[in-house]
Amino acid sequence: IDGPYTDIKNIDEYRRLCHRARLIGFDGKWVLHPAQVDVANDVWAPSEDEIAQAKKVVEAFAEAEADGRGVVVVDGRMVENLHRDIAERVLATAEAISARG
């Protein structure tokens, strides 16, 4: 999680810093003021394409396990447990942000 940004009135700069933090691999950014919450959620919310892809991966793993297969292929590419874990995290993030309304 990226550290706080204390200039709580400069939402544009907070948004820029959130984008930069996501780009370099952070999972979120501290929020010091209610005005920063929506910005952080907007930046880290998975896109519709990311959600759709995550659903494909999770469903493919469920089908493979039900069929007793050890190999999972999604869109012609082999995927591993790590990919399923990432997909589940994407879906959990999307659900948590959506639940905030």
mmCIF file of C-alpha atoms in Angstrom:
data_model
loop_
_atom_site.group_PDB
_atom_site.id
_atom_site.type_symbol
_atom_site.label_atom_id
_atom_site.label_comp_id
_atom_site.label_asym_id
_atom_site.label_seq_id
_atom_site.Cartn_x
_atom_site.Cartn_y
_atom_site.Cartn_z
ATOM 1 C CA ILE A 1 0.000 0.000 0.000
ATOM 2 C CA ASP A 2 1.410 3.364 -1.018
ATOM 3 C CA GLY A 3 1.770 5.984 1.713
ATOM 4 C CA PRO A 4 -0.453 8.953 2.459
ATOM 5 C CA TYR A 5 -0.829 12.197 0.576
ATOM 6 C CA THR A 6 -1.462 15.008 3.035
ATOM 7 C CA ASP A 7 -2.637 17.833 0.743
ATOM 8 C CA ILE A 8 -6.238 16.698 1.078
ATOM 9 C CA LYS A 9 -7.596 19.554 -1.041
ATOM 10 C CA ASN A 10 -5.474 18.649 -4.077
ATOM 11 C CA ILE A 11 -7.519 15.737 -5.386
ATOM 12 C CA ASP A 12 -6.008 15.944 -8.893
ATOM 13 C CA GLU A 13 -2.520 15.340 -7.512
ATOM 14 C CA TYR A 14 -3.818 12.561 -5.282
ATOM 15 C CA ARG A 15 -5.333 10.893 -8.356
ATOM 16 C CA ARG A 16 -2.047 11.263 -10.266
ATOM 17 C CA LEU A 17 -0.131 9.705 -7.398
ATOM 18 C CA CYS A 18 -2.648 6.860 -7.178
ATOM 19 C CA HIS A 19 -2.191 6.114 -10.888
ATOM 20 C CA ARG A 20 1.576 6.181 -10.484
ATOM 21 C CA ALA A 21 1.396 3.875 -7.465
ATOM 22 C CA ARG A 22 -0.788 1.380 -9.345
ATOM 23 C CA LEU A 23 1.524 1.509 -12.355
ATOM 24 C CA ILE A 24 4.533 0.522 -10.266
ATOM 25 C CA GLY A 25 2.696 -2.293 -8.508
ATOM 26 C CA PHE A 26 1.083 -0.974 -5.354
ATOM 27 C CA ASP A 27 -2.265 -2.489 -4.344
ATOM 28 C CA GLY A 28 -3.709 0.711 -2.936
ATOM 29 C CA LYS A 29 -2.933 4.058 -1.332
ATOM 30 C CA TRP A 30 -3.628 5.381 2.132
ATOM 31 C CA VAL A 31 -6.719 7.543 2.417
ATOM 32 C CA LEU A 32 -6.574 10.396 4.911
ATOM 33 C CA HIS A 33 -9.771 12.208 4.001
ATOM 34 C CA PRO A 34 -13.203 11.078 2.761
ATOM 35 C CA ALA A 35 -12.642 13.015 -0.483
ATOM 36 C CA GLN A 36 -9.815 10.613 -1.329
ATOM 37 C CA VAL A 37 -11.870 7.410 -0.992
ATOM 38 C CA ASP A 38 -13.660 7.559 -4.338
ATOM 39 C CA VAL A 39 -10.451 8.464 -6.148
ATOM 40 C CA ALA A 40 -8.578 5.484 -4.715
ATOM 41 C CA ASN A 41 -11.490 3.175 -5.494
ATOM 42 C CA ASP A 42 -11.724 4.504 -9.058
ATOM 43 C CA VAL A 43 -8.019 3.976 -9.688
ATOM 44 C CA TRP A 44 -7.822 0.462 -8.240
ATOM 45 C CA ALA A 45 -11.220 -0.788 -9.394
ATOM 46 C CA PRO A 46 -10.806 -3.552 -11.966
ATOM 47 C CA SER A 47 -12.080 -2.743 -15.444
ATOM 48 C CA GLU A 48 -14.992 -4.655 -16.980
ATOM 49 C CA ASP A 49 -12.472 -6.521 -19.175
ATOM 50 C CA GLU A 50 -10.372 -7.485 -16.139
ATOM 51 C CA ILE A 51 -13.475 -8.726 -14.343
ATOM 52 C CA ALA A 52 -14.612 -10.755 -17.370
ATOM 53 C CA GLN A 53 -11.167 -12.322 -17.740
ATOM 54 C CA ALA A 54 -11.002 -13.122 -14.038
ATOM 55 C CA LYS A 55 -14.384 -14.849 -14.227
ATOM 56 C CA LYS A 56 -13.132 -16.949 -17.159
ATOM 57 C CA VAL A 57 -10.092 -18.065 -15.195
ATOM 58 C CA VAL A 58 -12.047 -18.944 -12.045
ATOM 59 C CA GLU A 59 -14.682 -20.828 -14.061
ATOM 60 C CA ALA A 60 -12.024 -22.715 -16.032
ATOM 61 C CA PHE A 61 -10.376 -23.854 -12.800
ATOM 62 C CA ALA A 62 -13.706 -24.998 -11.378
ATOM 63 C CA GLU A 63 -14.445 -26.994 -14.549
ATOM 64 C CA ALA A 64 -10.978 -28.536 -14.581
ATOM 65 C CA GLU A 65 -11.253 -29.589 -10.948
ATOM 66 C CA ALA A 66 -14.726 -31.056 -11.532
ATOM 67 C CA ASP A 67 -13.379 -33.044 -14.500
ATOM 68 C CA GLY A 68 -10.279 -34.169 -12.606
ATOM 69 C CA ARG A 69 -7.953 -32.321 -14.983
ATOM 70 C CA GLY A 70 -4.686 -30.841 -13.782
ATOM 71 C CA VAL A 71 -4.205 -28.542 -16.758
ATOM 72 C CA VAL A 72 -6.253 -25.397 -17.235
ATOM 73 C CA VAL A 73 -6.412 -23.491 -20.513
ATOM 74 C CA VAL A 74 -8.113 -20.123 -20.960
ATOM 75 C CA ASP A 75 -8.249 -18.492 -24.387
ATOM 76 C CA GLY A 76 -5.604 -20.899 -25.668
ATOM 77 C CA ARG A 77 -3.149 -20.171 -22.849
ATOM 78 C CA MET A 78 -2.208 -22.375 -19.936
ATOM 79 C CA VAL A 79 -2.974 -20.839 -16.569
ATOM 80 C CA GLU A 80 -1.726 -21.848 -13.144
ATOM 81 C CA ASN A 81 -2.892 -21.584 -9.562
ATOM 82 C CA LEU A 82 -1.221 -18.186 -9.334
ATOM 83 C CA HIS A 83 -3.471 -16.913 -12.132
ATOM 84 C CA ARG A 84 -6.537 -18.260 -10.334
ATOM 85 C CA ASP A 85 -5.433 -16.531 -7.124
ATOM 86 C CA ILE A 86 -4.983 -13.235 -8.973
ATOM 87 C CA ALA A 87 -8.375 -13.665 -10.669
ATOM 88 C CA GLU A 88 -10.072 -14.313 -7.333
ATOM 89 C CA ARG A 89 -8.440 -11.188 -5.929
ATOM 90 C CA VAL A 90 -9.653 -9.111 -8.899
ATOM 91 C CA LEU A 91 -13.203 -10.357 -8.327
ATOM 92 C CA ALA A 92 -13.010 -9.717 -4.571
ATOM 93 C CA THR A 93 -11.741 -6.186 -5.179
ATOM 94 C CA ALA A 94 -14.516 -5.472 -7.677
ATOM 95 C CA GLU A 95 -17.119 -6.858 -5.272
ATOM 96 C CA ALA A 96 -15.798 -4.843 -2.314
ATOM 97 C CA ILE A 97 -15.794 -1.598 -4.298
ATOM 98 C CA SER A 98 -19.227 -2.320 -5.725
ATOM 99 C CA ALA A 99 -20.620 -3.005 -2.249
ATOM 100 C CA ARG A 100 -19.622 0.511 -1.195
ATOM 101 C CA GLY A 101 -22.230 1.823 -3.629
#
